PDB file of N, CA and C in Angstrom:
ATOM      1  N   MET A1406      -0.575  -9.240  12.964  1.00  0.00           N
ATOM      2  CA  MET A1406      -1.234  -7.538  13.134  1.00  0.00           C
ATOM      3  C   MET A1406      -0.072  -6.908  12.148  1.00  0.00           C
ATOM      4  N   LEU A1407       0.961  -7.069  12.068  1.00  0.00           N
ATOM      5  CA  LEU A1407       1.650  -6.137  11.040  1.00  0.00           C
ATOM      6  C   LEU A1407       1.389  -6.323  10.024  1.00  0.00           C
ATOM      7  N   ALA A1408       1.123  -7.103   9.317  1.00  0.00           N
ATOM      8  CA  ALA A1408       0.501  -7.464   7.705  1.00  0.00           C
ATOM      9  C   ALA A1408      -0.890  -6.814   7.605  1.00  0.00           C
ATOM     10  N   LYS A1409      -1.813  -6.811   8.878  1.00  0.00           N
ATOM     11  CA  LYS A1409      -2.758  -6.154   8.602  1.00  0.00           C
ATOM     12  C   LYS A1409      -2.607  -4.514   8.730  1.00  0.00           C
ATOM     13  N   ASP A1410      -1.622  -4.014   9.563  1.00  0.00           N
ATOM     14  CA  ASP A1410      -1.490  -2.678   9.303  1.00  0.00           C
ATOM     15  C   ASP A1410      -0.819  -1.955   8.469  1.00  0.00           C
ATOM     16  N   SER A1411       0.137  -2.996   8.094  1.00  0.00           N
ATOM     17  CA  SER A1411       0.541  -2.737   6.514  1.00  0.00           C
ATOM     18  C   SER A1411      -0.200  -2.240   5.557  1.00  0.00           C
ATOM     19  N   ALA A1412      -1.712  -3.326   5.340  1.00  0.00           N
ATOM     20  CA  ALA A1412      -2.456  -3.609   4.782  1.00  0.00           C
ATOM     21  C   ALA A1412      -3.325  -1.962   4.671  1.00  0.00           C
ATOM     22  N   ASN A1413      -3.422  -1.872   5.675  1.00  0.00           N
ATOM     23  CA  ASN A1413      -4.603  -0.623   6.271  1.00  0.00           C
ATOM     24  C   ASN A1413      -4.099   0.412   5.635  1.00  0.00           C
ATOM     25  N   ILE A1414      -2.659   0.757   5.906  1.00  0.00           N
ATOM     26  CA  ILE A1414      -1.947   1.715   5.907  1.00  0.00           C
ATOM     27  C   ILE A1414      -1.437   1.936   3.894  1.00  0.00           C
ATOM     28  N   LEU A1415      -1.291   0.944   3.044  1.00  0.00           N
ATOM     29  CA  LEU A1415      -1.366   0.622   1.891  1.00  0.00           C
ATOM     30  C   LEU A1415      -2.850   0.636   1.036  1.00  0.00           C
ATOM     31  N   SER A1416      -3.268   0.454   1.549  1.00  0.00           N
ATOM     32  CA  SER A1416      -4.928   0.413   1.030  1.00  0.00           C
ATOM     33  C   SER A1416      -5.612   2.254   1.200  1.00  0.00           C
ATOM     34  N   ALA A1417      -5.157   2.891   1.834  1.00  0.00           N
ATOM     35  CA  ALA A1417      -5.374   3.949   2.770  1.00  0.00           C
ATOM     36  C   ALA A1417      -4.612   5.431   1.497  1.00  0.00           C
ATOM     37  N   LEU A1418      -3.343   4.970   1.320  1.00  0.00           N
ATOM     38  CA  LEU A1418      -2.422   5.789   0.354  1.00  0.00           C
ATOM     39  C   LEU A1418      -2.787   5.185  -0.803  1.00  0.00           C
ATOM     40  N   THR A1419      -3.305   4.314  -1.143  1.00  0.00           N
ATOM     41  CA  THR A1419      -3.851   3.868  -2.495  1.00  0.00           C
ATOM     42  C   THR A1419      -5.340   4.306  -2.851  1.00  0.00           C
ATOM     43  N   THR A1420      -5.807   4.715  -1.702  1.00  0.00           N
ATOM     44  CA  THR A1420      -7.224   5.702  -2.212  1.00  0.00           C
ATOM     45  C   THR A1420      -6.556   6.785  -2.300  1.00  0.00           C
ATOM     46  N   LEU A1421      -5.898   7.657  -1.701  1.00  0.00           N
ATOM     47  CA  LEU A1421      -5.514   8.566  -1.484  1.00  0.00           C
ATOM     48  C   LEU A1421      -4.884   9.358  -2.876  1.00  0.00           C
ATOM     49  N   SER A1422      -4.173   8.414  -3.334  1.00  0.00           N
ATOM     50  CA  SER A1422      -3.485   8.846  -4.738  1.00  0.00           C
ATOM     51  C   SER A1422      -4.450   8.615  -5.825  1.00  0.00           C
ATOM     52  N   TRP A1423      -5.441   7.445  -5.362  1.00  0.00           N
ATOM     53  CA  TRP A1423      -6.450   7.394  -6.504  1.00  0.00           C
ATOM     54  C   TRP A1423      -7.049   8.628  -6.938  1.00  0.00           C
ATOM     55  N   LYS A1424      -7.429   8.959  -5.624  1.00  0.00           N
ATOM     56  CA  LYS A1424      -8.548   9.997  -5.269  1.00  0.00           C
ATOM     57  C   LYS A1424      -7.940  11.426  -6.254  1.00  0.00           C
ATOM     58  N   LEU A1425      -6.646  11.617  -5.548  1.00  0.00           N
ATOM     59  CA  LEU A1425      -5.804  13.094  -6.066  1.00  0.00           C
ATOM     60  C   LEU A1425      -5.925  12.712  -7.565  1.00  0.00           C
ATOM     61  N   LEU A1426      -5.191  11.455  -7.742  1.00  0.00           N
ATOM     62  CA  LEU A1426      -5.138  11.594  -9.271  1.00  0.00           C
ATOM     63  C   LEU A1426      -6.596  11.888 -10.265  1.00  0.00           C
ATOM     64  N   VAL A1427      -7.628  11.131  -9.523  1.00  0.00           N
ATOM     65  CA  VAL A1427      -8.835  11.992 -10.208  1.00  0.00           C
ATOM     66  C   VAL A1427      -8.744  13.445 -10.331  1.00  0.00           C
ATOM     67  N   ALA A1428      -8.949  13.827  -9.093  1.00  0.00           N
ATOM     68  CA  ALA A1428      -9.273  15.136  -9.293  1.00  0.00           C
ATOM     69  C   ALA A1428      -8.526  16.094 -10.000  1.00  0.00           C
ATOM     70  N   TYR A1429      -6.613  15.832 -10.080  1.00  0.00           N
ATOM     71  CA  TYR A1429      -6.080  16.258 -11.076  1.00  0.00           C
ATOM     72  C   TYR A1429      -6.303  16.000 -12.480  1.00  0.00           C
ATOM     73  N   ARG A1430      -6.823  14.973 -12.918  1.00  0.00           N
ATOM     74  CA  ARG A1430      -7.247  14.314 -14.254  1.00  0.00           C
ATOM     75  C   ARG A1430      -8.614  15.252 -14.601  1.00  0.00           C
ATOM     76  N   THR A1431      -9.447  15.397 -13.405  1.00  0.00           N
ATOM     77  CA  THR A1431     -10.707  16.339 -13.819  1.00  0.00           C
ATOM     78  C   THR A1431     -10.076  17.535 -14.364  1.00  0.00           C
ATOM     79  N   PHE A1432      -9.281  18.200 -13.149  1.00  0.00           N
ATOM     80  CA  PHE A1432      -9.098  19.669 -13.415  1.00  0.00           C
ATOM     81  C   PHE A1432      -8.182  20.223 -14.474  1.00  0.00           C
ATOM     82  N   SER A1433      -7.119  19.294 -15.143  1.00  0.00           N
ATOM     83  CA  SER A1433      -6.422  18.871 -16.436  1.00  0.00           C
ATOM     84  C   SER A1433      -7.607  18.826 -17.163  1.00  0.00           C
ATOM     85  N   TYR A1434      -8.759  18.177 -17.322  1.00  0.00           N
ATOM     86  CA  TYR A1434      -9.328  18.060 -18.584  1.00  0.00           C
ATOM     87  C   TYR A1434     -10.287  19.061 -18.793  1.00  0.00           C
ATOM     88  N   ASP A1435     -10.448  20.116 -17.601  1.00  0.00           N
ATOM     89  CA  ASP A1435     -11.369  21.071 -17.496  1.00  0.00           C
ATOM     90  C   ASP A1435     -10.758  22.056 -17.469  1.00  0.00           C
ATOM     91  N   ALA A1436      -9.417  22.313 -17.655  1.00  0.00           N
ATOM     92  CA  ALA A1436      -8.379  23.313 -18.152  1.00  0.00           C
ATOM     93  C   ALA A1436      -7.684  23.201 -19.596  1.00  0.00           C
ATOM     94  N   ASN A1437      -8.007  22.069 -19.932  1.00  0.00           N
ATOM     95  CA  ASN A1437      -7.343  21.466 -21.197  1.00  0.00           C
ATOM     96  C   ASN A1437      -8.170  21.411 -22.292  1.00  0.00           C
ATOM     97  N   ASN A1438      -9.332  21.144 -21.873  1.00  0.00           N
ATOM     98  CA  ASN A1438     -10.630  20.360 -23.107  1.00  0.00           C
ATOM     99  C   ASN A1438     -10.669  21.344 -24.500  1.00  0.00           C
ATOM    100  N   SER A1439     -10.418  22.526 -24.182  1.00  0.00           N
ATOM    101  CA  SER A1439     -11.004  23.270 -25.354  1.00  0.00           C
ATOM    102  C   SER A1439      -9.383  23.684 -26.526  1.00  0.00           C
ATOM    103  N   ASN A1440      -8.607  23.339 -25.751  1.00  0.00           N
ATOM    104  CA  ASN A1440      -7.188  23.197 -26.720  1.00  0.00           C
ATOM    105  C   ASN A1440      -6.317  22.479 -26.766  1.00  0.00           C
ATOM    106  N   ASN A1441      -6.438  21.469 -25.920  1.00  0.00           N
ATOM    107  CA  ASN A1441      -5.702  20.296 -25.779  1.00  0.00           C
ATOM    108  C   ASN A1441      -6.200  18.958 -25.478  1.00  0.00           C
ATOM    109  N   ASN A1442      -7.146  18.205 -26.157  1.00  0.00           N
ATOM    110  CA  ASN A1442      -7.665  16.929 -26.053  1.00  0.00           C
ATOM    111  C   ASN A1442      -7.105  15.762 -25.485  1.00  0.00           C
ATOM    112  N   ASN A1443      -5.562  15.797 -26.230  1.00  0.00           N
ATOM    113  CA  ASN A1443      -5.222  14.647 -25.899  1.00  0.00           C
ATOM    114  C   ASN A1443      -4.584  14.459 -24.178  1.00  0.00           C
ATOM    115  N   SER A1444      -4.853  15.489 -23.701  1.00  0.00           N
ATOM    116  CA  SER A1444      -4.691  15.945 -22.002  1.00  0.00           C
ATOM    117  C   SER A1444      -5.658  14.689 -21.528  1.00  0.00           C
ATOM    118  N   PHE A1445      -6.734  14.593 -21.823  1.00  0.00           N
ATOM    119  CA  PHE A1445      -7.898  13.899 -21.258  1.00  0.00           C
ATOM    120  C   PHE A1445      -7.825  12.282 -21.387  1.00  0.00           C
ATOM    121  N   TYR A1446      -7.120  11.594 -22.712  1.00  0.00           N
ATOM    122  CA  TYR A1446      -7.129  10.983 -22.642  1.00  0.00           C
ATOM    123  C   TYR A1446      -5.299  10.141 -22.049  1.00  0.00           C
ATOM    124  N   TYR A1447      -5.075  11.353 -21.984  1.00  0.00           N
ATOM    125  CA  TYR A1447      -3.883  10.935 -21.002  1.00  0.00           C
ATOM    126  C   TYR A1447      -3.800  10.483 -19.681  1.00  0.00           C
ATOM    127  N   TYR A1448      -4.324  11.581 -19.106  1.00  0.00           N
ATOM    128  CA  TYR A1448      -4.465  11.423 -17.324  1.00  0.00           C
ATOM    129  C   TYR A1448      -5.937  10.213 -17.635  1.00  0.00           C
ATOM    130  N   ASN A1449      -6.815  10.164 -18.488  1.00  0.00           N
ATOM    131  CA  ASN A1449      -7.881   9.110 -18.807  1.00  0.00           C
ATOM    132  C   ASN A1449      -6.913   7.710 -18.798  1.00  0.00           C
ATOM    133  N   TYR A1450      -5.680   7.328 -18.920  1.00  0.00           N
ATOM    134  CA  TYR A1450      -4.835   6.286 -18.779  1.00  0.00           C
ATOM    135  C   TYR A1450      -4.164   6.134 -17.669  1.00  0.00           C
ATOM    136  N   TYR A1451      -4.043   6.892 -16.921  1.00  0.00           N
ATOM    137  CA  TYR A1451      -3.694   6.939 -15.374  1.00  0.00           C
ATOM    138  C   TYR A1451      -4.546   6.302 -14.585  1.00  0.00           C
ATOM    139  N   TYR A1452      -5.366   7.103 -14.528  1.00  0.00           N
ATOM    140  CA  TYR A1452      -6.959   7.241 -13.976  1.00  0.00           C
ATOM    141  C   TYR A1452      -7.433   5.605 -14.223  1.00  0.00           C
ATOM    142  N   TYR A1453      -7.413   4.923 -15.147  1.00  0.00           N
ATOM    143  CA  TYR A1453      -7.275   3.357 -14.905  1.00  0.00           C
ATOM    144  C   TYR A1453      -6.088   2.428 -14.683  1.00  0.00           C
ATOM    145  N   TYR A1454      -5.298   3.244 -14.670  1.00  0.00           N
ATOM    146  CA  TYR A1454      -3.813   2.779 -13.800  1.00  0.00           C
ATOM    147  C   TYR A1454      -3.607   2.654 -12.727  1.00  0.00           C
ATOM    148  N   CYS A1455      -3.997   3.675 -12.211  1.00  0.00           N
ATOM    149  CA  CYS A1455      -4.082   3.736 -10.994  1.00  0.00           C
ATOM    150  C   CYS A1455      -5.294   2.995  -9.937  1.00  0.00           C
ATOM    151  N   TYR A1456      -6.338   3.098 -11.434  1.00  0.00           N
ATOM    152  CA  TYR A1456      -7.710   2.176 -10.392  1.00  0.00           C
ATOM    153  C   TYR A1456      -6.963   0.713 -10.380  1.00  0.00           C
ATOM    154  N   TYR A1457      -6.669  -0.070 -10.978  1.00  0.00           N
ATOM    155  CA  TYR A1457      -6.207  -1.105 -11.419  1.00  0.00           C
ATOM    156  C   TYR A1457      -4.921  -1.947 -10.173  1.00  0.00           C
ATOM    157  N   TYR A1458      -4.587  -0.545 -10.021  1.00  0.00           N
ATOM    158  CA  TYR A1458      -3.346  -0.740  -8.631  1.00  0.00           C
ATOM    159  C   TYR A1458      -4.349  -0.996  -7.113  1.00  0.00           C
ATOM    160  N   TYR A1459      -5.135  -0.033  -7.339  1.00  0.00           N
ATOM    161  CA  TYR A1459      -6.122  -0.013  -6.078  1.00  0.00           C
ATOM    162  C   TYR A1459      -6.810  -1.162  -6.077  1.00  0.00           C
ATOM    163  N   ASN A1460      -7.279  -1.481  -7.054  1.00  0.00           N
ATOM    164  CA  ASN A1460      -8.293  -2.781  -6.526  1.00  0.00           C
ATOM    165  C   ASN A1460      -6.981  -4.260  -6.695  1.00  0.00           C
ATOM    166  N   TYR A1461      -5.905  -3.996  -7.162  1.00  0.00           N
ATOM    167  CA  TYR A1461      -4.701  -4.901  -7.138  1.00  0.00           C
ATOM    168  C   TYR A1461      -4.422  -5.274  -4.902  1.00  0.00           C
ATOM    169  N   TYR A1462      -3.911  -4.061  -4.846  1.00  0.00           N
ATOM    170  CA  TYR A1462      -3.744  -4.013  -3.706  1.00  0.00           C
ATOM    171  C   TYR A1462      -4.974  -4.233  -2.667  1.00  0.00           C
ATOM    172  N   TYR A1463      -5.999  -3.888  -2.937  1.00  0.00           N
ATOM    173  CA  TYR A1463      -7.221  -3.808  -2.086  1.00  0.00           C
ATOM    174  C   TYR A1463      -7.661  -5.603  -2.312  1.00  0.00           C
ATOM    175  N   TYR A1464      -7.467  -6.250  -3.300  1.00  0.00           N
ATOM    176  CA  TYR A1464      -7.347  -7.727  -2.573  1.00  0.00           C
ATOM    177  C   TYR A1464      -6.578  -8.078  -1.827  1.00  0.00           C
ATOM    178  N   TYR A1465      -5.151  -7.761  -2.093  1.00  0.00           N
ATOM    179  CA  TYR A1465      -3.962  -8.300  -1.387  1.00  0.00           C
ATOM    180  C   TYR A1465      -4.251  -7.825  -0.060  1.00  0.00           C
ATOM    181  N   TYR A1466      -5.018  -6.716   0.420  1.00  0.00           N
ATOM    182  CA  TYR A1466      -5.353  -6.552   1.593  1.00  0.00           C
ATOM    183  C   TYR A1466      -6.422  -7.461   2.601  1.00  0.00           C
ATOM    184  N   TYR A1467      -7.534  -7.814   1.074  1.00  0.00           N
ATOM    185  CA  TYR A1467      -8.276  -8.721   1.862  1.00  0.00           C
ATOM    186  C   TYR A1467      -7.897 -10.452   2.188  1.00  0.00           C
ATOM    187  N   TYR A1468      -6.482 -10.293   1.315  1.00  0.00           N
ATOM    188  CA  TYR A1468      -5.724 -11.727   1.211  1.00  0.00           C
ATOM    189  C   TYR A1468      -5.229 -12.158   2.433  1.00  0.00           C
ATOM    190  N   TYR A1469      -4.378 -10.960   3.041  1.00  0.00           N
ATOM    191  CA  TYR A1469      -3.528 -11.190   4.360  1.00  0.00           C
ATOM    192  C   TYR A1469      -4.785 -10.768   5.578  1.00  0.00           C
ATOM    193  N   TYR A1470      -5.804 -10.379   5.553  1.00  0.00           N
ATOM    194  CA  TYR A1470      -6.655 -10.211   6.281  1.00  0.00           C
ATOM    195  C   TYR A1470      -7.232 -11.439   6.749  1.00  0.00           C
ATOM    196  N   TYR A1471      -7.604 -12.162   5.826  1.00  0.00           N
ATOM    197  CA  TYR A1471      -8.076 -13.596   5.776  1.00  0.00           C
ATOM    198  C   TYR A1471      -7.349 -14.268   6.004  1.00  0.00           C
ATOM    199  N   TYR A1472      -5.972 -14.127   6.064  1.00  0.00           N
ATOM    200  CA  TYR A1472      -4.939 -15.501   6.132  1.00  0.00           C
ATOM    201  C   TYR A1472      -4.529 -15.034   8.385  1.00  0.00           C
ATOM    202  N   TYR A1473      -4.744 -13.586   8.511  1.00  0.00           N
ATOM    203  CA  TYR A1473      -4.954 -13.019   9.918  1.00  0.00           C
ATOM    204  C   TYR A1473      -5.416 -13.584  10.701  1.00  0.00           C
ATOM    205  N   TYR A1474      -6.711 -14.084  10.454  1.00  0.00           N
ATOM    206  CA  TYR A1474      -7.789 -14.430  11.264  1.00  0.00           C
ATOM    207  C   TYR A1474      -7.710 -15.695  11.117  1.00  0.00           C
ATOM    208  N   TYR A1475      -7.270 -16.737   9.636  1.00  0.00           N
ATOM    209  CA  TYR A1475      -6.880 -17.599   9.855  1.00  0.00           C
ATOM    210  C   TYR A1475      -6.256 -18.634  10.945  1.00  0.00           C
ATOM    211  N   PHE A1476      -4.893 -17.679  10.734  1.00  0.00           N
ATOM    212  CA  PHE A1476      -3.545 -18.063  11.876  1.00  0.00           C
ATOM    213  C   PHE A1476      -4.288 -17.530  13.195  1.00  0.00           C
ATOM    214  N   TYR A1477      -4.718 -16.815  13.347  1.00  0.00           N
ATOM    215  CA  TYR A1477      -5.280 -16.833  14.937  1.00  0.00           C
ATOM    216  C   TYR A1477      -6.444 -17.374  15.485  1.00  0.00           C
ATOM    217  N   TYR A1478      -7.187 -18.031  14.607  1.00  0.00           N
ATOM    218  CA  TYR A1478      -7.911 -18.891  14.875  1.00  0.00           C
ATOM    219  C   TYR A1478      -7.158 -20.339  15.473  1.00  0.00           C
ATOM    220  N   TYR A1479      -6.164 -20.551  14.407  1.00  0.00           N
ATOM    221  CA  TYR A1479      -5.854 -21.863  15.191  1.00  0.00           C
ATOM    222  C   TYR A1479      -4.771 -21.318  16.182  1.00  0.00           C
ATOM    223  N   TYR A1480      -4.222 -20.377  16.184  1.00  0.00           N
ATOM    224  CA  TYR A1480      -3.347 -19.950  17.530  1.00  0.00           C
ATOM    225  C   TYR A1480      -4.188 -20.607  18.851  1.00  0.00           C
ATOM    226  N   TYR A1481      -5.602 -19.541  19.017  1.00  0.00           N
ATOM    227  CA  TYR A1481      -6.329 -20.178  20.298  1.00  0.00           C
ATOM    228  C   TYR A1481      -6.887 -21.472  19.932  1.00  0.00           C
ATOM    229  N   TYR A1482      -7.324 -22.041  18.914  1.00  0.00           N
ATOM    230  CA  TYR A1482      -7.471 -23.439  18.717  1.00  0.00           C
ATOM    231  C   TYR A1482      -6.479 -24.676  19.632  1.00  0.00           C
ATOM    232  N   TYR A1483      -5.136 -24.257  19.162  1.00  0.00           N
ATOM    233  CA  TYR A1483      -4.111 -25.329  19.533  1.00  0.00           C
ATOM    234  C   TYR A1483      -3.987 -24.651  21.277  1.00  0.00           C
ATOM    235  N   TYR A1484      -4.081 -23.137  21.542  1.00  0.00           N
ATOM    236  CA  TYR A1484      -3.870 -22.735  22.690  1.00  0.00           C
ATOM    237  C   TYR A1484      -4.611 -23.276  23.795  1.00  0.00           C
ATOM    238  N   TYR A1485      -5.848 -23.498  22.924  1.00  0.00           N
ATOM    239  CA  TYR A1485      -7.148 -24.253  24.199  1.00  0.00           C
ATOM    240  C   TYR A1485      -6.731 -25.484  24.670  1.00  0.00           C
ATOM    241  N   TYR A1486      -6.152 -26.206  23.464  1.00  0.00           N
ATOM    242  CA  TYR A1486      -5.733 -27.897  23.704  1.00  0.00           C
ATOM    243  C   TYR A1486      -4.551 -28.400  24.330  1.00  0.00           C
ATOM    244  N   TYR A1487      -3.547 -27.133  23.993  1.00  0.00           N
ATOM    245  CA  TYR A1487      -2.928 -27.072  25.043  1.00  0.00           C
ATOM    246  C   TYR A1487      -2.957 -27.226  26.594  1.00  0.00           C
ATOM    247  N   TYR A1488      -3.530 -26.093  27.025  1.00  0.00           N
ATOM    248  CA  TYR A1488      -4.078 -26.610  28.267  1.00  0.00           C
ATOM    249  C   TYR A1488      -4.768 -27.322  28.662  1.00  0.00           C
ATOM    250  N   TYR A1489      -5.906 -27.669  27.702  1.00  0.00           N
ATOM    251  CA  TYR A1489      -6.695 -28.968  27.863  1.00  0.00           C
ATOM    252  C   TYR A1489      -5.845 -30.205  28.326  1.00  0.00           C
ATOM    253  N   TYR A1490      -5.128 -30.643  27.490  1.00  0.00           N
ATOM    254  CA  TYR A1490      -4.064 -31.802  27.894  1.00  0.00           C
ATOM    255  C   TYR A1490      -3.327 -31.920  29.189  1.00  0.00           C
ATOM    256  N   TYR A1491      -3.085 -30.379  29.305  1.00  0.00           N
ATOM    257  CA  TYR A1491      -2.106 -29.602  30.579  1.00  0.00           C
ATOM    258  C   TYR A1491      -2.742 -29.984  31.913  1.00  0.00           C
ATOM    259  N   TYR A1492      -4.040 -29.420  31.766  1.00  0.00           N
ATOM    260  CA  TYR A1492      -4.426 -29.987  32.471  1.00  0.00           C
ATOM    261  C   TYR A1492      -4.925 -31.248  33.137  1.00  0.00           C
ATOM    262  N   TYR A1493      -5.229 -31.896  32.307  1.00  0.00           N
ATOM    263  CA  TYR A1493      -5.602 -33.708  32.463  1.00  0.00           C
ATOM    264  C   TYR A1493      -4.350 -34.203  32.650  1.00  0.00           C
ATOM    265  N   TYR A1494      -2.925 -33.520  31.940  1.00  0.00           N
ATOM    266  CA  TYR A1494      -1.911 -33.788  32.636  1.00  0.00           C
ATOM    267  C   TYR A1494      -1.423 -33.983  34.330  1.00  0.00           C
ATOM    268  N   ASN A1495      -1.741 -33.082  34.567  1.00  0.00           N
ATOM    269  CA  ASN A1495      -1.988 -32.974  36.378  1.00  0.00           C
ATOM    270  C   ASN A1495      -2.673 -33.728  36.479  1.00  0.00           C
ATOM    271  N   TYR A1496      -3.430 -33.639  36.208  1.00  0.00           N
ATOM    272  CA  TYR A1496      -4.312 -34.504  36.938  1.00  0.00           C
ATOM    273  C   TYR A1496      -4.388 -35.840  37.024  1.00  0.00           C
ATOM    274  N   TYR A1497      -3.568 -36.450  36.006  1.00  0.00           N
ATOM    275  CA  TYR A1497      -3.575 -37.726  36.281  1.00  0.00           C
ATOM    276  C   TYR A1497      -1.757 -38.123  36.894  1.00  0.00           C
ATOM    277  N   TYR A1498      -1.061 -37.056  37.022  1.00  0.00           N
ATOM    278  CA  TYR A1498      -0.330 -36.666  38.052  1.00  0.00           C
ATOM    279  C   TYR A1498      -0.676 -36.446  39.205  1.00  0.00           C
ATOM    280  N   TYR A1499      -1.148 -36.003  39.603  1.00  0.00           N
ATOM    281  CA  TYR A1499      -1.543 -36.302  41.097  1.00  0.00           C
ATOM    282  C   TYR A1499      -2.229 -37.539  41.382  1.00  0.00           C
ATOM    283  N   TYR A1500      -2.927 -37.766  40.863  1.00  0.00           N
ATOM    284  CA  TYR A1500      -3.582 -39.712  41.099  1.00  0.00           C
ATOM    285  C   TYR A1500      -2.495 -40.333  41.351  1.00  0.00           C
ATOM    286  N   TYR A1501      -1.293 -40.167  40.475  1.00  0.00           N
ATOM    287  CA  TYR A1501      -0.054 -41.268  40.787  1.00  0.00           C
ATOM    288  C   TYR A1501       0.409 -41.038  41.868  1.00  0.00           C
ATOM    289  N   TYR A1502       0.442 -39.699  42.294  1.00  0.00           N
ATOM    290  CA  TYR A1502       1.562 -39.923  43.410  1.00  0.00           C
ATOM    291  C   TYR A1502       0.214 -39.928  44.584  1.00  0.00           C
ATOM    292  N   TYR A1503      -0.565 -39.953  44.164  1.00  0.00           N
ATOM    293  CA  TYR A1503      -1.676 -40.219  45.270  1.00  0.00           C
ATOM    294  C   TYR A1503      -1.721 -41.526  45.418  1.00  0.00           C
ATOM    295  N   TYR A1504      -1.657 -42.141  44.505  1.00  0.00           N
ATOM    296  CA  TYR A1504      -1.924 -44.032  44.901  1.00  0.00           C
ATOM    297  C   TYR A1504      -0.490 -44.424  45.068  1.00  0.00           C
ATOM    298  N   TYR A1505       0.331 -43.852  44.989  1.00  0.00           N
ATOM    299  CA  TYR A1505       1.907 -44.113  45.257  1.00  0.00           C
ATOM    300  C   TYR A1505       2.204 -43.738  46.556  1.00  0.00           C
ATOM    301  N   TYR A1506       1.342 -42.529  47.112  1.00  0.00           N
ATOM    302  CA  TYR A1506       1.799 -42.748  48.642  1.00  0.00           C
ATOM    303  C   TYR A1506       1.174 -43.490  49.684  1.00  0.00           C
ATOM    304  N   TYR A1507      -0.063 -44.197  48.992  1.00  0.00           N
ATOM    305  CA  TYR A1507      -0.853 -45.234  49.619  1.00  0.00           C
ATOM    306  C   TYR A1507      -0.416 -46.323  49.632  1.00  0.00           C
ATOM    307  N   TYR A1508       0.431 -46.544  48.349  1.00  0.00           N
ATOM    308  CA  TYR A1508       0.753 -47.990  48.254  1.00  0.00           C
ATOM    309  C   TYR A1508       2.113 -48.108  49.260  1.00  0.00           C
ATOM    310  N   TYR A1509       2.752 -47.248  49.093  1.00  0.00           N
ATOM    311  CA  TYR A1509       3.892 -47.140  49.909  1.00  0.00           C
ATOM    312  C   TYR A1509       3.901 -46.934  51.656  1.00  0.00           C
ATOM    313  N   TYR A1510       3.199 -46.410  51.991  1.00  0.00           N
ATOM    314  CA  TYR A1510       2.810 -45.629  53.224  1.00  0.00           C
ATOM    315  C   TYR A1510       1.727 -46.302  53.530  1.00  0.00           C
TER     316      TYR A1510
END
């Protein structure tokens, strides 16, 4: 659960920073397009830099999300078989004392 929440927060923060950077890049380009064309390429570089890390963390978000449900599934899988065998253990344990009682008494 902690890995899932951390991935959610990280994904949200990365998305927010990416959108803010896009807005800042666009504003800077509009403000400086007439006198400084290099600023566009400068912020365009950081736009793709942030976009790359956005997809990077987005990939790891689904990576941990997948393994979270993978182990969640196997947890309940073994949890079910634990009570399954626990039930039959008590079942045979009961009949053991049942026949033991009638054998000696």
